[in-house]
PDB file of C-alpha atoms in Angstrom:
ATOM      1  CA  UNK A  10       0.000   0.000   0.000  1.00 45.00           C
ATOM      2  CA  UNK A  11       1.297   3.446  -0.782  1.00 48.00           C
ATOM      3  CA  UNK A  12       2.412   5.762   1.977  1.00 48.00           C
ATOM      4  CA  UNK A  13       0.976   8.920   0.458  1.00 48.00           C
ATOM      5  CA  UNK A  14      -2.306   9.648  -1.228  1.00 50.00           C
ATOM      6  CA  UNK A  15      -1.915  10.651  -4.843  1.00 57.00           C
ATOM      7  CA  UNK A  16      -3.036  14.171  -5.629  1.00 55.00           C
ATOM      8  CA  UNK A  17      -4.741  14.459  -8.986  1.00 54.00           C
ATOM      9  CA  UNK A  18      -5.287  17.713 -10.883  1.00 53.00           C
ATOM     10  CA  UNK A  19      -8.420  19.665  -9.960  1.00 52.00           C
ATOM     11  CA  UNK A  20      -9.432  20.177 -13.595  1.00 45.00           C
ATOM     12  CA  UNK A  21      -9.635  17.037 -15.686  1.00 59.00           C
ATOM     13  CA  UNK A  22     -11.437  15.839 -18.801  1.00 60.00           C
ATOM     14  CA  UNK A  23     -12.633  12.836 -16.794  1.00 60.00           C
ATOM     15  CA  UNK A  24     -15.569  13.484 -14.444  1.00 73.00           C
ATOM     16  CA  UNK A  25     -14.247  12.195 -11.102  1.00 75.00           C
ATOM     17  CA  UNK A  26     -17.785  12.178  -9.646  1.00 78.00           C
ATOM     18  CA  UNK A  27     -19.009   9.625 -12.180  1.00 88.00           C
ATOM     19  CA  UNK A  28     -18.548   5.921 -11.466  1.00 93.00           C
ATOM     20  CA  UNK A  29     -15.404   4.374 -12.916  1.00 94.00           C
ATOM     21  CA  UNK A  30     -16.321   0.983 -14.360  1.00 96.00           C
ATOM     22  CA  UNK A  31     -13.179  -1.072 -13.820  1.00 97.00           C
ATOM     23  CA  UNK A  32     -12.435  -4.598 -14.974  1.00 97.00           C
ATOM     24  CA  UNK A  33      -9.610  -5.956 -12.816  1.00 97.00           C
ATOM     25  CA  UNK A  34      -7.902  -9.063 -14.167  1.00 96.00           C
ATOM     26  CA  UNK A  35      -6.012 -10.426 -11.177  1.00 95.00           C
ATOM     27  CA  UNK A  36      -5.824 -13.891  -9.598  1.00 93.00           C
ATOM     28  CA  UNK A  37      -4.819 -12.530  -6.166  1.00 93.00           C
ATOM     29  CA  UNK A  38      -7.859 -10.814  -4.644  1.00 94.00           C
ATOM     30  CA  UNK A  39      -5.693  -8.961  -2.116  1.00 94.00           C
ATOM     31  CA  UNK A  40      -3.698  -7.349  -4.952  1.00 95.00           C
ATOM     32  CA  UNK A  41      -6.896  -6.365  -6.772  1.00 95.00           C
ATOM     33  CA  UNK A  42      -8.195  -4.740  -3.602  1.00 96.00           C
ATOM     34  CA  UNK A  43      -4.937  -2.770  -3.284  1.00 95.00           C
ATOM     35  CA  UNK A  44      -5.363  -1.415  -6.820  1.00 96.00           C
ATOM     36  CA  UNK A  45      -8.921  -0.344  -6.074  1.00 96.00           C
ATOM     37  CA  UNK A  46      -7.898   1.171  -2.735  1.00 95.00           C
ATOM     38  CA  UNK A  47      -5.304   3.348  -4.495  1.00 95.00           C
ATOM     39  CA  UNK A  48      -7.898   4.567  -6.981  1.00 95.00           C
ATOM     40  CA  UNK A  49     -10.510   5.262  -4.299  1.00 94.00           C
ATOM     41  CA  UNK A  50      -7.964   7.146  -2.168  1.00 93.00           C
ATOM     42  CA  UNK A  51      -7.335   9.395  -5.184  1.00 91.00           C
ATOM     43  CA  UNK A  52     -11.060  10.159  -5.530  1.00 91.00           C
ATOM     44  CA  UNK A  53     -12.236   7.660  -8.145  1.00 93.00           C
ATOM     45  CA  UNK A  54     -15.700   6.192  -7.549  1.00 94.00           C
ATOM     46  CA  UNK A  55     -14.879   2.603  -8.574  1.00 95.00           C
ATOM     47  CA  UNK A  56     -17.465   0.084  -9.749  1.00 96.00           C
ATOM     48  CA  UNK A  57     -15.178  -2.937 -10.123  1.00 96.00           C
ATOM     49  CA  UNK A  58     -15.499  -6.463 -11.421  1.00 96.00           C
ATOM     50  CA  UNK A  59     -12.604  -8.705 -10.441  1.00 96.00           C
ATOM     51  CA  UNK A  60     -11.856 -11.752 -12.600  1.00 96.00           C
ATOM     52  CA  UNK A  61      -9.066 -14.291 -12.451  1.00 93.00           C
ATOM     53  CA  UNK A  62      -9.643 -16.782 -15.249  1.00 94.00           C
ATOM     54  CA  UNK A  63      -9.987 -16.477 -19.021  1.00 94.00           C
ATOM     55  CA  UNK A  64     -13.564 -17.729 -18.804  1.00 95.00           C
ATOM     56  CA  UNK A  65     -14.549 -15.120 -16.196  1.00 95.00           C
ATOM     57  CA  UNK A  66     -12.839 -12.428 -18.243  1.00 96.00           C
ATOM     58  CA  UNK A  67     -14.670 -13.334 -21.456  1.00 95.00           C
ATOM     59  CA  UNK A  68     -17.998 -13.580 -19.650  1.00 96.00           C
ATOM     60  CA  UNK A  69     -17.649 -10.151 -18.009  1.00 96.00           C
ATOM     61  CA  UNK A  70     -16.135  -8.475 -21.061  1.00 95.00           C
ATOM     62  CA  UNK A  71     -19.034  -9.575 -23.252  1.00 94.00           C
ATOM     63  CA  UNK A  72     -21.747  -8.650 -20.744  1.00 95.00           C
ATOM     64  CA  UNK A  73     -20.569  -5.329 -19.317  1.00 95.00           C
ATOM     65  CA  UNK A  74     -19.169  -1.986 -20.485  1.00 94.00           C
ATOM     66  CA  UNK A  75     -15.945  -0.812 -18.849  1.00 95.00           C
ATOM     67  CA  UNK A  76     -14.069   2.475 -18.742  1.00 95.00           C
ATOM     68  CA  UNK A  77     -10.693   0.862 -18.068  1.00 96.00           C
ATOM     69  CA  UNK A  78      -9.026  -2.524 -17.645  1.00 96.00           C
ATOM     70  CA  UNK A  79      -6.331  -3.199 -15.048  1.00 97.00           C
ATOM     71  CA  UNK A  80      -4.562  -6.501 -15.670  1.00 95.00           C
ATOM     72  CA  UNK A  81      -1.788  -8.448 -14.006  1.00 93.00           C
ATOM     73  CA  UNK A  82       0.909  -9.296 -16.536  1.00 90.00           C
ATOM     74  CA  UNK A  83       1.390 -12.848 -15.234  1.00 88.00           C
ATOM     75  CA  UNK A  84      -1.632 -14.971 -14.380  1.00 90.00           C
ATOM     76  CA  UNK A  85      -1.921 -18.741 -13.827  1.00 89.00           C
ATOM     77  CA  UNK A  86      -2.185 -20.428 -17.250  1.00 89.00           C
ATOM     78  CA  UNK A  87      -2.586 -17.142 -19.138  1.00 90.00           C
ATOM     79  CA  UNK A  88      -1.391 -13.527 -19.240  1.00 89.00           C
ATOM     80  CA  UNK A  89      -2.790 -10.025 -19.244  1.00 90.00           C
ATOM     81  CA  UNK A  90      -1.611  -9.715 -22.839  1.00 92.00           C
ATOM     82  CA  UNK A  91      -4.016 -12.534 -23.792  1.00 93.00           C
ATOM     83  CA  UNK A  92      -6.877 -10.425 -22.443  1.00 94.00           C
ATOM     84  CA  UNK A  93      -5.617  -7.404 -24.383  1.00 94.00           C
ATOM     85  CA  UNK A  94      -5.567  -9.460 -27.586  1.00 93.00           C
ATOM     86  CA  UNK A  95      -9.231 -10.435 -27.053  1.00 94.00           C
ATOM     87  CA  UNK A  96     -10.227  -6.832 -26.345  1.00 94.00           C
ATOM     88  CA  UNK A  97      -8.493  -5.485 -29.456  1.00 93.00           C
ATOM     89  CA  UNK A  98      -9.827  -8.377 -31.576  1.00 93.00           C
ATOM     90  CA  UNK A  99     -13.327  -7.240 -30.558  1.00 92.00           C
ATOM     91  CA  UNK A 100     -12.474  -3.747 -31.867  1.00 89.00           C
ATOM     92  CA  UNK A 101     -12.585  -2.178 -28.411  1.00 90.00           C
ATOM     93  CA  UNK A 102     -10.127   0.652 -27.694  1.00 89.00           C
ATOM     94  CA  UNK A 103     -10.663   0.671 -23.922  1.00 94.00           C
ATOM     95  CA  UNK A 104      -7.587   1.845 -21.964  1.00 96.00           C
ATOM     96  CA  UNK A 105      -5.591  -1.172 -20.764  1.00 95.00           C
ATOM     97  CA  UNK A 106      -3.119  -0.841 -17.879  1.00 96.00           C
ATOM     98  CA  UNK A 107      -0.728  -3.680 -17.049  1.00 93.00           C
ATOM     99  CA  UNK A 108       0.241  -4.143 -13.418  1.00 92.00           C
ATOM    100  CA  UNK A 109       3.237  -6.325 -12.654  1.00 88.00           C
ATOM    101  CA  UNK A 110       5.997  -6.997 -10.136  1.00 84.00           C
ATOM    102  CA  UNK A 111       8.740  -6.596 -12.745  1.00 80.00           C
ATOM    103  CA  UNK A 112       8.782  -5.813 -16.425  1.00 77.00           C
ATOM    104  CA  UNK A 113      11.973  -5.443 -18.421  1.00 79.00           C
ATOM    105  CA  UNK A 114      12.426  -2.547 -20.812  1.00 81.00           C
ATOM    106  CA  UNK A 115      12.218  -4.707 -23.945  1.00 84.00           C
ATOM    107  CA  UNK A 116       9.021  -6.405 -22.753  1.00 84.00           C
ATOM    108  CA  UNK A 117       7.518  -3.042 -21.768  1.00 83.00           C
ATOM    109  CA  UNK A 118       8.215  -1.626 -25.238  1.00 86.00           C
ATOM    110  CA  UNK A 119       6.681  -4.718 -26.864  1.00 86.00           C
ATOM    111  CA  UNK A 120       3.563  -4.425 -24.667  1.00 86.00           C
ATOM    112  CA  UNK A 121       3.111  -0.755 -25.568  1.00 86.00           C
ATOM    113  CA  UNK A 122       3.622  -1.616 -29.250  1.00 89.00           C
ATOM    114  CA  UNK A 123       0.860  -4.242 -28.973  1.00 88.00           C
ATOM    115  CA  UNK A 124      -1.617  -1.735 -27.530  1.00 89.00           C
ATOM    116  CA  UNK A 125      -1.097  -1.509 -23.768  1.00 92.00           C
ATOM    117  CA  UNK A 126      -1.886   2.034 -22.654  1.00 93.00           C
ATOM    118  CA  UNK A 127       0.660   1.999 -19.809  1.00 92.00           C
ATOM    119  CA  UNK A 128       2.029  -0.173 -17.031  1.00 90.00           C
ATOM    120  CA  UNK A 129       2.566   0.185 -13.305  1.00 91.00           C
ATOM    121  CA  UNK A 130       4.895  -1.825 -11.088  1.00 91.00           C
ATOM    122  CA  UNK A 131       3.254  -3.353  -8.019  1.00 90.00           C
ATOM    123  CA  UNK A 132       5.966  -1.758  -5.869  1.00 90.00           C
ATOM    124  CA  UNK A 133       4.897   1.675  -7.181  1.00 91.00           C
ATOM    125  CA  UNK A 134       1.096   1.529  -6.948  1.00 93.00           C
ATOM    126  CA  UNK A 135       1.005   5.182  -5.895  1.00 93.00           C
ATOM    127  CA  UNK A 136       1.439   5.923  -9.649  1.00 93.00           C
ATOM    128  CA  UNK A 137      -1.744   4.024 -10.530  1.00 95.00           C
ATOM    129  CA  UNK A 138      -4.276   6.886 -10.123  1.00 95.00           C
ATOM    130  CA  UNK A 139      -2.157   9.242 -12.247  1.00 93.00           C
ATOM    131  CA  UNK A 140      -1.707   6.599 -14.956  1.00 94.00           C
ATOM    132  CA  UNK A 141      -5.436   5.777 -14.930  1.00 95.00           C
ATOM    133  CA  UNK A 142      -6.452   9.449 -15.116  1.00 93.00           C
ATOM    134  CA  UNK A 143      -4.074  10.106 -18.013  1.00 92.00           C
ATOM    135  CA  UNK A 144      -5.387   7.041 -19.883  1.00 93.00           C
ATOM    136  CA  UNK A 145      -9.008   8.121 -19.349  1.00 93.00           C
ATOM    137  CA  UNK A 146      -8.284  11.668 -20.500  1.00 90.00           C
ATOM    138  CA  UNK A 147      -6.517  10.414 -23.635  1.00 90.00           C
ATOM    139  CA  UNK A 148      -9.500   8.174 -24.423  1.00 85.00           C
ATOM    140  CA  UNK A 149     -11.909  11.080 -23.850  1.00 82.00           C
ATOM    141  CA  UNK A 150      -9.850  13.266 -26.216  1.00 80.00           C
ATOM    142  CA  UNK A 151      -9.728  10.552 -28.900  1.00 79.00           C
ATOM    143  CA  UNK A 152     -13.478   9.994 -28.622  1.00 76.00           C
ATOM    144  CA  UNK A 153     -14.149  13.753 -28.875  1.00 78.00           C
ATOM    145  CA  UNK A 154     -11.938  14.002 -31.956  1.00 78.00           C
ATOM    146  CA  UNK A 155     -13.724  11.081 -33.638  1.00 79.00           C
ATOM    147  CA  UNK A 156     -17.076  12.703 -32.837  1.00 77.00           C
ATOM    148  CA  UNK A 157     -15.985  16.074 -34.251  1.00 84.00           C
ATOM    149  CA  UNK A 158     -14.599  14.533 -37.446  1.00 81.00           C
ATOM    150  CA  UNK A 159     -17.835  12.620 -37.979  1.00 85.00           C
ATOM    151  CA  UNK A 160     -19.902  15.752 -37.308  1.00 81.00           C
ATOM    152  CA  UNK A 161     -17.805  17.669 -39.853  1.00 82.00           C
ATOM    153  CA  UNK A 162     -18.295  14.898 -42.441  1.00 85.00           C
ATOM    154  CA  UNK A 163     -22.043  14.921 -41.830  1.00 86.00           C
ATOM    155  CA  UNK A 164     -22.190  18.713 -42.132  1.00 81.00           C
ATOM    156  CA  UNK A 165     -20.273  18.589 -45.403  1.00 83.00           C
ATOM    157  CA  UNK A 166     -22.554  15.837 -46.695  1.00 81.00           C
ATOM    158  CA  UNK A 167     -25.644  17.884 -45.761  1.00 79.00           C
ATOM    159  CA  UNK A 168     -24.279  20.943 -47.570  1.00 77.00           C
ATOM    160  CA  UNK A 169     -23.456  18.950 -50.691  1.00 76.00           C
ATOM    161  CA  UNK A 170     -26.931  17.413 -50.658  1.00 79.00           C
ATOM    162  CA  UNK A 171     -28.521  20.841 -50.289  1.00 76.00           C
ATOM    163  CA  UNK A 172     -26.638  22.243 -53.266  1.00 74.00           C
ATOM    164  CA  UNK A 173     -27.151  19.156 -55.438  1.00 77.00           C
ATOM    165  CA  UNK A 174     -30.900  18.821 -54.810  1.00 77.00           C
ATOM    166  CA  UNK A 175     -32.109  22.390 -54.526  1.00 78.00           C
ATOM    167  CA  UNK A 176     -34.333  23.235 -57.528  1.00 79.00           C
ATOM    168  CA  UNK A 177     -33.775  26.974 -57.070  1.00 76.00           C
ATOM    169  CA  UNK A 178     -30.630  28.812 -58.123  1.00 74.00           C
ATOM    170  CA  UNK A 179     -28.200  29.564 -55.322  1.00 68.00           C
ATOM    171  CA  UNK A 180     -25.735  32.362 -54.921  1.00 66.00           C
ATOM    172  CA  UNK A 181     -22.349  31.791 -53.304  1.00 65.00           C
ATOM    173  CA  UNK A 182     -20.963  34.966 -51.877  1.00 66.00           C
ATOM    174  CA  UNK A 183     -17.227  35.334 -51.643  1.00 64.00           C
ATOM    175  CA  UNK A 184     -15.122  38.278 -50.572  1.00 59.00           C
ATOM    176  CA  UNK A 185     -13.706  38.769 -54.053  1.00 61.00           C
ATOM    177  CA  UNK A 186     -16.772  38.210 -56.218  1.00 57.00           C
ATOM    178  CA  UNK A 187     -20.265  36.810 -56.414  1.00 52.00           C
ATOM    179  CA  UNK A 188     -20.718  33.713 -58.565  1.00 53.00           C
ATOM    180  CA  UNK A 189     -23.824  31.957 -59.783  1.00 52.00           C
ATOM    181  CA  UNK A 190     -23.830  28.375 -58.504  1.00 52.00           C
ATOM    182  CA  UNK A 191     -25.808  25.385 -59.643  1.00 48.00           C
TER     183      UNK A 191
END
C-alpha cells in the first residue's frame, strides 16, 4: 500500500464524480483490492469487477461496459496480454493498464507496441491513479476528436446534398466576387 495519497489535478477531462467501471484481471484478490484502494484514495468512484480466469474475463467483457481494464501481466495459465488481444480483436479501444511486479524494458516496449496504454509496477502503486487518469483523459480526447470529425463529415454531406438537390438557383458569396452556382 502506498504511503501517500496521490493528488490528482483539480481540472480534468474525466468526471471524477461519475462511477469508474473497472475490470480488474487479477488472480490474487488482495492485490486487486490494493489497486482499487489506491484509486478510491485518489477520488475515483470505482465500480469494479474482479476476474481471475480467461472464462470469467470473457464472460464479463461480453456482458458489461468498462471504462478501463487493469490486468496483471502474469496470471496462472494465461497472461494479461491474452486479455488485451481479445479486447483489441473485438475492436474495443478501452484503456488497458498492465500491473506487474517486474517488467523489463524490452518487454515493456513490446507491450506498448501491442496496444497496452501503460504499465505500473506493483511496488509503485502510488502511480496508478495518475496513470489511470491520463489514460481516461486520452480516451476522452480521442473519442471527442472522432465525434468532431464525424460531425464535420455529416455537415459537409448535408451541404453537398442541399446544393445538389435544390431546384432553385443559389448564390455563393465570396469576398472577391459573387458567382452563380448550380
